[in-house]
Coordinates of C-alpha atoms (C1' of nucleotides) in Angstrom, one line a residue:
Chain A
X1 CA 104.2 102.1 110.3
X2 CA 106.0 98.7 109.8
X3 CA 109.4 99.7 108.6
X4 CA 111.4 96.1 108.1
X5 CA 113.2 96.6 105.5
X6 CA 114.1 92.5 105.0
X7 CA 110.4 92.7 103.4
X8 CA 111.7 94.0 100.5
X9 CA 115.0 92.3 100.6
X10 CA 113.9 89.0 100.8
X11 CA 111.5 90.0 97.5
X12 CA 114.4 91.4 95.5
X13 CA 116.3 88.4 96.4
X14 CA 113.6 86.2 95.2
X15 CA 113.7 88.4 92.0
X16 CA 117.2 88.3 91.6
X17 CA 117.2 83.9 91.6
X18 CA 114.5 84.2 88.9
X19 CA 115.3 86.7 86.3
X20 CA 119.3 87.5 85.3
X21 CA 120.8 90.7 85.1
X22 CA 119.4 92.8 87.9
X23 CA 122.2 95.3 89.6
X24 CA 121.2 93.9 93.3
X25 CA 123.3 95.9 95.5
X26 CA 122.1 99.4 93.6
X27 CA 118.7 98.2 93.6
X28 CA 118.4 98.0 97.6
X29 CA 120.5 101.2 97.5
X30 CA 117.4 102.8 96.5
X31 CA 115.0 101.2 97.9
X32 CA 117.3 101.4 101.3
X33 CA 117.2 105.3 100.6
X34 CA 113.4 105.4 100.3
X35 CA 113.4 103.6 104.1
X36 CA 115.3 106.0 105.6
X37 CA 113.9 108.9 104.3
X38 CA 110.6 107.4 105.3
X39 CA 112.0 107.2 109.2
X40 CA 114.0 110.2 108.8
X41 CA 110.7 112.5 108.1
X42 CA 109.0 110.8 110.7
X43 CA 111.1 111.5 113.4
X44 CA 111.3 115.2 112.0
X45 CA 108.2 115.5 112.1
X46 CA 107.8 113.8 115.9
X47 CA 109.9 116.4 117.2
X48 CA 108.3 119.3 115.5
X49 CA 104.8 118.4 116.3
X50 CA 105.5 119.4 120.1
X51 CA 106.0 122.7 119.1
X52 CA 103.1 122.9 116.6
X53 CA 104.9 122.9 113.9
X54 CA 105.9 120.4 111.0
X55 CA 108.7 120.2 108.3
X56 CA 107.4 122.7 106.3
X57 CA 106.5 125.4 108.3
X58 CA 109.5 124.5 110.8
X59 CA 111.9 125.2 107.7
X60 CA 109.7 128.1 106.6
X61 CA 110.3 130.2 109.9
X62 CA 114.0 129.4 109.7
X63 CA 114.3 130.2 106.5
X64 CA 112.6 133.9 106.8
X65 CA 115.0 134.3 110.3
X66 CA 118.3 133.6 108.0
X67 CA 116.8 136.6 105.6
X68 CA 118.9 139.5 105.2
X69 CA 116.6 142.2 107.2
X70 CA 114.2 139.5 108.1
X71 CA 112.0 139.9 104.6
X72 CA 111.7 137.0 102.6
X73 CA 109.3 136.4 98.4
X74 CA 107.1 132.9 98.6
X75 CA 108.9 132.7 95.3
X76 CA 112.0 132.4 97.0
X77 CA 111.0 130.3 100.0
X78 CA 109.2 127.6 97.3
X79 CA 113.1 127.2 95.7
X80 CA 114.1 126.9 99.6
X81 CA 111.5 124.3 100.6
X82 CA 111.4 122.6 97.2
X83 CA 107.5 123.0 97.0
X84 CA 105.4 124.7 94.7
X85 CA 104.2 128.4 94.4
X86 CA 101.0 127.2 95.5
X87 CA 102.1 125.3 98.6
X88 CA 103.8 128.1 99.7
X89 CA 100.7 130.6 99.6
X90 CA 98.8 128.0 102.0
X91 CA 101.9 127.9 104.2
X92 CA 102.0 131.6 104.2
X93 CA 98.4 131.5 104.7
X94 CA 98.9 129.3 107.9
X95 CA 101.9 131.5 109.5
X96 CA 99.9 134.4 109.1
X97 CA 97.6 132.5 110.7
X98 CA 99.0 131.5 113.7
X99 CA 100.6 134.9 114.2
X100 CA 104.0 133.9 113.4
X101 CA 104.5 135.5 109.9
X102 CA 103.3 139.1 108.3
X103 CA 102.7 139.1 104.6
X104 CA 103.1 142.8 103.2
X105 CA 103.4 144.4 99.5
X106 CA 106.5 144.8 98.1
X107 CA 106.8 148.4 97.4
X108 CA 109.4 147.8 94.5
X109 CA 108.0 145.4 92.6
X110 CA 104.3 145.3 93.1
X111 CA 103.6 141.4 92.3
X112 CA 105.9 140.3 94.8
X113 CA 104.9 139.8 98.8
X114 CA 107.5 139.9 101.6
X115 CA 106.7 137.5 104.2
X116 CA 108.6 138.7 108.0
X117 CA 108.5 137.3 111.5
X118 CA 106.4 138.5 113.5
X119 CA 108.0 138.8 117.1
X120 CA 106.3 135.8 118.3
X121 CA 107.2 134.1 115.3
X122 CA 110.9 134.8 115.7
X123 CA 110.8 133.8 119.3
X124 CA 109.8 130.7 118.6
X125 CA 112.1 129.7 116.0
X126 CA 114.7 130.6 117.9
X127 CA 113.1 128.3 120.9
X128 CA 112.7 125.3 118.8
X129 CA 116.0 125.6 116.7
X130 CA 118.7 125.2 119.6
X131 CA 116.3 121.9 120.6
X132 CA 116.3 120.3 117.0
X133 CA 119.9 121.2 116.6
X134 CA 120.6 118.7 119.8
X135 CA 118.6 116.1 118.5
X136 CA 120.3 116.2 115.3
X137 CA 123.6 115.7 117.3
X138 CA 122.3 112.9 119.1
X139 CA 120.9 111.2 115.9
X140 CA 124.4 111.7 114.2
X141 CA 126.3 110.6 117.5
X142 CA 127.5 107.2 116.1
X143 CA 129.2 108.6 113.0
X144 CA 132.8 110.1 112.8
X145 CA 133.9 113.5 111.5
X146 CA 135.3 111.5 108.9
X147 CA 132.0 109.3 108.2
X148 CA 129.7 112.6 108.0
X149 CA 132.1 114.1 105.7
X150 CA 132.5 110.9 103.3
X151 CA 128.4 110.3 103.6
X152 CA 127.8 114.4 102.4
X153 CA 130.2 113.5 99.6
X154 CA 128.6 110.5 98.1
X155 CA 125.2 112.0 98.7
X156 CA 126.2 114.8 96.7
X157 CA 127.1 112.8 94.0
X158 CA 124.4 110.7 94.0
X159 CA 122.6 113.9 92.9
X160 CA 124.6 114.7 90.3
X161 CA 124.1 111.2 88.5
X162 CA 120.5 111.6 89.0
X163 CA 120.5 115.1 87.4
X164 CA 122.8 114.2 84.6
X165 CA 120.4 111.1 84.5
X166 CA 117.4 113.2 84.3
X167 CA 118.6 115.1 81.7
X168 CA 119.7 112.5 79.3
X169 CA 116.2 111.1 79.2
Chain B
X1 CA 110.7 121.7 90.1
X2 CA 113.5 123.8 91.2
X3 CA 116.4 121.8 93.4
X4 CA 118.9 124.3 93.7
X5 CA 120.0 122.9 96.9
X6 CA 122.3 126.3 97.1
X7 CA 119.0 128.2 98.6
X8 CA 119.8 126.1 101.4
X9 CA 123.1 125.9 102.7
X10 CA 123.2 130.0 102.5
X11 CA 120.6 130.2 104.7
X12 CA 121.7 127.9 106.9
X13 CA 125.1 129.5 106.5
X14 CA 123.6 132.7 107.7
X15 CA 121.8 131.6 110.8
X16 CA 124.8 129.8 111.8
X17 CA 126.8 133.2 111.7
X18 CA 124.1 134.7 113.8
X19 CA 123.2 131.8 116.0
X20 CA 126.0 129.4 117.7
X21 CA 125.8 125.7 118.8
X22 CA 124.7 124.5 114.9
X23 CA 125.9 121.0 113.8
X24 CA 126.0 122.5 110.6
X25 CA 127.3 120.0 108.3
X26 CA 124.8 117.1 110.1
X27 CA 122.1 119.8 109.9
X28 CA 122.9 119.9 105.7
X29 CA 123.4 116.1 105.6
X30 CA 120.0 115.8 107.0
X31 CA 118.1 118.3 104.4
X32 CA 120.6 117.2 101.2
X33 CA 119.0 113.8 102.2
X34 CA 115.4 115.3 101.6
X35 CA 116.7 116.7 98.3
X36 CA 118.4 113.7 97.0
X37 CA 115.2 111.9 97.8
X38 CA 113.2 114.2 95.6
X39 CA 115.3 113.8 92.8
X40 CA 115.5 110.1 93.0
X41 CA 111.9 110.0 93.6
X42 CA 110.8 112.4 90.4
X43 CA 113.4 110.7 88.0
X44 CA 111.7 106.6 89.1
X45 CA 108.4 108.2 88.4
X46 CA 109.3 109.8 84.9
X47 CA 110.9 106.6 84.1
X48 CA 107.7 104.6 85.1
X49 CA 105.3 106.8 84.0
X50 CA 106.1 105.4 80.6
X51 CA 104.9 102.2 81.1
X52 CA 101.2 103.7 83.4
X53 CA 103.1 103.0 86.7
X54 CA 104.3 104.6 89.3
X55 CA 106.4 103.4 92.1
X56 CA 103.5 102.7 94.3
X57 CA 102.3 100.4 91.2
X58 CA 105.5 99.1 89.8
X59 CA 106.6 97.8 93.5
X60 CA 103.6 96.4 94.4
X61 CA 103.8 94.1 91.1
X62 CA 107.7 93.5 92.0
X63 CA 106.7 91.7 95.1
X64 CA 103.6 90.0 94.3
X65 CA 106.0 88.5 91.1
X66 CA 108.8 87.9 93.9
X67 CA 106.1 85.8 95.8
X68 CA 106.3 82.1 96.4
X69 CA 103.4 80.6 94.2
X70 CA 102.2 84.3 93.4
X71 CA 99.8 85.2 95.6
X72 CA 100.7 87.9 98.2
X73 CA 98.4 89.6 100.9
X74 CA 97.9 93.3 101.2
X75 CA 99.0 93.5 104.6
X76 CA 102.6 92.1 103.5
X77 CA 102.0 94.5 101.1
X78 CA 101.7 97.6 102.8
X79 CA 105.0 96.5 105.0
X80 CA 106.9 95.8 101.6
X81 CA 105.8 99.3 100.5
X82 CA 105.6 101.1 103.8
X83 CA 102.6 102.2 103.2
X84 CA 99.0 101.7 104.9
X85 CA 97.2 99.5 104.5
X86 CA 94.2 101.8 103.3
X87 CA 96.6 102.8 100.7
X88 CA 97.1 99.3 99.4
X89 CA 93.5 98.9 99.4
X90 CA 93.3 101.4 96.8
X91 CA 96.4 100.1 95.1
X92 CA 95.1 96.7 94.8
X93 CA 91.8 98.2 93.0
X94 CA 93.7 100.2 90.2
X95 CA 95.7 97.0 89.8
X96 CA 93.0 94.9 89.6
X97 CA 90.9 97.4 87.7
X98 CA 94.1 97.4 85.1
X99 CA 93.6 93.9 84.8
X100 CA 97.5 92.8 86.0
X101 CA 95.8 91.4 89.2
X102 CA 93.5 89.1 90.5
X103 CA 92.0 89.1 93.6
X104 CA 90.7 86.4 95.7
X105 CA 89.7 85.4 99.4
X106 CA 91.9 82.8 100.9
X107 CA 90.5 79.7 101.8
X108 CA 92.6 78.8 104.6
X109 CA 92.5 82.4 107.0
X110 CA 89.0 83.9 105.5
X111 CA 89.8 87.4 106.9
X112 CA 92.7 87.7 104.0
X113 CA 92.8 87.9 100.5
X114 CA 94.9 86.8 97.9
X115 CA 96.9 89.4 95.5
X116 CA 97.9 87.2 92.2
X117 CA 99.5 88.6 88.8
X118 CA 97.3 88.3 85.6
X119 CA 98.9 87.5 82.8
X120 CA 99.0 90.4 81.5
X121 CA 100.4 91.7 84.8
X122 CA 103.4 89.3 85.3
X123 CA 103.8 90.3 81.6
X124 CA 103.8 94.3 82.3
X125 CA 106.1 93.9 84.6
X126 CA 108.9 91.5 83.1
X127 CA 109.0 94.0 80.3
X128 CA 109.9 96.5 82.7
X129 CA 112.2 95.3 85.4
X130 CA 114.8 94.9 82.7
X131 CA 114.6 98.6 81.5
X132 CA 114.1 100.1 84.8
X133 CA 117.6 97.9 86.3
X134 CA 119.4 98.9 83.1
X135 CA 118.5 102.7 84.2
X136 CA 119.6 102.1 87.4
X137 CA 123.1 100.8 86.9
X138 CA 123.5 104.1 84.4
X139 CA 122.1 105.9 87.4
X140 CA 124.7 104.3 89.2
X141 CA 127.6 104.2 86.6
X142 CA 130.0 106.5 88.0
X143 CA 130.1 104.9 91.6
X144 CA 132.9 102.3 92.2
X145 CA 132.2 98.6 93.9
X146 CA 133.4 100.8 97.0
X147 CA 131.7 103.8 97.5
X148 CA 128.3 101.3 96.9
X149 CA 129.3 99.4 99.9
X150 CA 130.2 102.3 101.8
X151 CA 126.9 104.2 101.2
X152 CA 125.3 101.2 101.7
X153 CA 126.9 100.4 105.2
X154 CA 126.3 104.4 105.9
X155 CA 122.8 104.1 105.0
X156 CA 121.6 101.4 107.5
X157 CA 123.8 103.3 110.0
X158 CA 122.2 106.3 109.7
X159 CA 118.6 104.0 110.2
X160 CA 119.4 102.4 113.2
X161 CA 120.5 106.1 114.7
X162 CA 117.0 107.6 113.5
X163 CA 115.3 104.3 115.5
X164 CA 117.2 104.2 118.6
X165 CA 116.7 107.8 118.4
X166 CA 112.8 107.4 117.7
X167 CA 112.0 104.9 120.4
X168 CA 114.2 107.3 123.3
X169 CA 111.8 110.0 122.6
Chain C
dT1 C1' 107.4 152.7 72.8
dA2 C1' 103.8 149.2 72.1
dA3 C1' 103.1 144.4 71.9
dA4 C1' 104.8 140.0 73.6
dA5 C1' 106.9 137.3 77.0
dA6 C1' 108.1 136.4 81.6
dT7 C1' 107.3 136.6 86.5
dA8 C1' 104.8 136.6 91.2
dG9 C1' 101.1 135.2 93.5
dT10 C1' 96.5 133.1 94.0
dT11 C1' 92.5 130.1 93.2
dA12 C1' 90.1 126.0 91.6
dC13 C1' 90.5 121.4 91.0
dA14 C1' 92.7 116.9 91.3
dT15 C1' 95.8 113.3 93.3
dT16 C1' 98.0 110.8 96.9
dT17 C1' 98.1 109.3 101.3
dG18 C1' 97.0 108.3 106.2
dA19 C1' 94.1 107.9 110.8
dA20 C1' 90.1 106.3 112.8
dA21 C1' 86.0 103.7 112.7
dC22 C1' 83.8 99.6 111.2
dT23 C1' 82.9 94.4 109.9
dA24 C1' 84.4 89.8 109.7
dT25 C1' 87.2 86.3 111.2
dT26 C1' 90.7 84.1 114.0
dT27 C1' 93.4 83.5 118.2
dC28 C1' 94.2 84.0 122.9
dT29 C1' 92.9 83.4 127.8
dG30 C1' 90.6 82.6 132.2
Chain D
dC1 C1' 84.7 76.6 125.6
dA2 C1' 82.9 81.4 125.9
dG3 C1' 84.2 86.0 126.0
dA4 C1' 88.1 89.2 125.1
dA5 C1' 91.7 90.5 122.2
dA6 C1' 94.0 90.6 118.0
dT7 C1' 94.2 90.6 113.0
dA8 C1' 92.8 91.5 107.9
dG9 C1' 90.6 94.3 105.0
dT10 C1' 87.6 98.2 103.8
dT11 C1' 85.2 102.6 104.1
dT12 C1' 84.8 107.4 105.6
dC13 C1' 86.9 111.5 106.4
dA14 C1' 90.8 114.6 106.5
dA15 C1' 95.5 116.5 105.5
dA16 C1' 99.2 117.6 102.4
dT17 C1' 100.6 118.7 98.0
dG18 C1' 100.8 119.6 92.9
dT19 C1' 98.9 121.2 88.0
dA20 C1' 96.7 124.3 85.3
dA21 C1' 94.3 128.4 84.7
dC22 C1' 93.9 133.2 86.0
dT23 C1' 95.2 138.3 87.4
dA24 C1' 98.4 141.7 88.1
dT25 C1' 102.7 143.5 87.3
dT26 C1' 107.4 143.9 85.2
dT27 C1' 110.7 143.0 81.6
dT28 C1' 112.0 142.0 77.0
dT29 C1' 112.0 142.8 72.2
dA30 C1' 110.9 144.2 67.6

DNA sequence: TAAAAATAGTTACATTTGAAACTATTTCTG
DNA sequence: CAGAAATAGTTTCAAATGTAACTATTTTTA
């Protein structure tokens, strides 16, 4: 995957010469955004792949470890993941799968499922975690204390103008 | 769509307690990333969805209309949109099955093809790149000149980490 | 407390996208 | 210049994910 992102800033340029009134520098903000996400679940999911696992399932696992008593709804895991109820059945389905996850009845409220690690399960999240963390270090190694802090703040904000945004509309 | 990004950071909060050696606050920057994307992503699809597009469709017509004599191949395509170029096979059907596109093989390099707006697709889409950039500057409205140039600068910083990162592994 | 509404999970179906294989054409190279 | 390699586009197949409909439970409410 070709990811030059002077393809698209060349076009908007082109656009911006022709037609008045577009906000430039917000425009390739978002498209800039899209990019990096693009590379940033690549390389997520480069790493993970070694280990069999991808974003979702990788998050999954280390989700159900940070549990209290290692017990953790779909219901609640969907909100963590951000994917649907149904997603979250299949991923379960493929845990359980693979060994790493038991899905049992939850003796309180009958329409609800507790997913747990298994102790394979656990062992590997707890293999693959201390790795990702160090690759995360080394991806972030160019940017100050100062620079994380100030790039959390304006991400966070970002959010909020899109929410606020969303609703509004 | 739930994006309580809360679900998150307590879990992450947790494992940190049990488990030491986290770069916590890179290990949130990475996932609010994800999230923000989401969010951006659902709210330029609501938005489009108005006028039948989506930002596979709307972006495609961008850059054909930002092409010199408008005509545009599908291989600079699919690097504009970072996508494949299967993809932009397909997208160039529903375009020209919508009738905002025209297709046709290129005389010069007979392997290619020629992507050109309709009339009624350069039409389409000056009607909407003037709503869509008005949305975006309210999107944007509570950022100063500043803090766009600083995400900005922070944003290709964090790509060139993720691909000196991706071509050491 | 009985009916209505909400919630949890699953299933069936649809959408979006990419990898690999394939054809046609052009460019490189010995 | 003839064969090999590269390039452009398409097709086939597969992977990932979401919506809507459905069942089973629990909670709300009149």
């Amino acid at each position: 995957m070709n990811l030059d992102f002077t393809y698209f800033e060349n076009g908007i340029g082109r656009i911006s010469g022709q037609l008045p009134g577009m906000p430039q520098d917000r425009v390739v903000l978002n498209r800039l955004f899209f990019y990096v996400f693009k590379e940033l679940d690549d390389v997520y999911n480069q790493h993970l792949s070694e280990f069999g696992l991808n974003s979702s399932t990788f998050l999954a696992l280390a989700m159900i470890l940070s549990s209290e008593d290692n017990r953790l709804n779909p219901s609640h895991l969907s909100d963590a993941l951000i994917a649907s109820r149904t997603n979250v059945t299949r991923l379960a389905d493929d845990l359980v799968g693979s060994g790493w996850v038991s899905r049992k009845p939850c003796t309180q409220d009958r329409r609800r499922v507790e997913l747990s690690l298994t102790p394979s399960g656990r062992k590997l999240i707890l293999t693959v975690l201390p790795v990702i963390w160090q690759r995360i270090e080394q991806q972030w190694i160019d940017f100050s204390p100062a620079e994380i802090t100030e790039f959390d703040r304006l991400l966070r904000k970002m959010l909020e103008g899109l929410r606020r945004f969303r609703m509004a509309s």
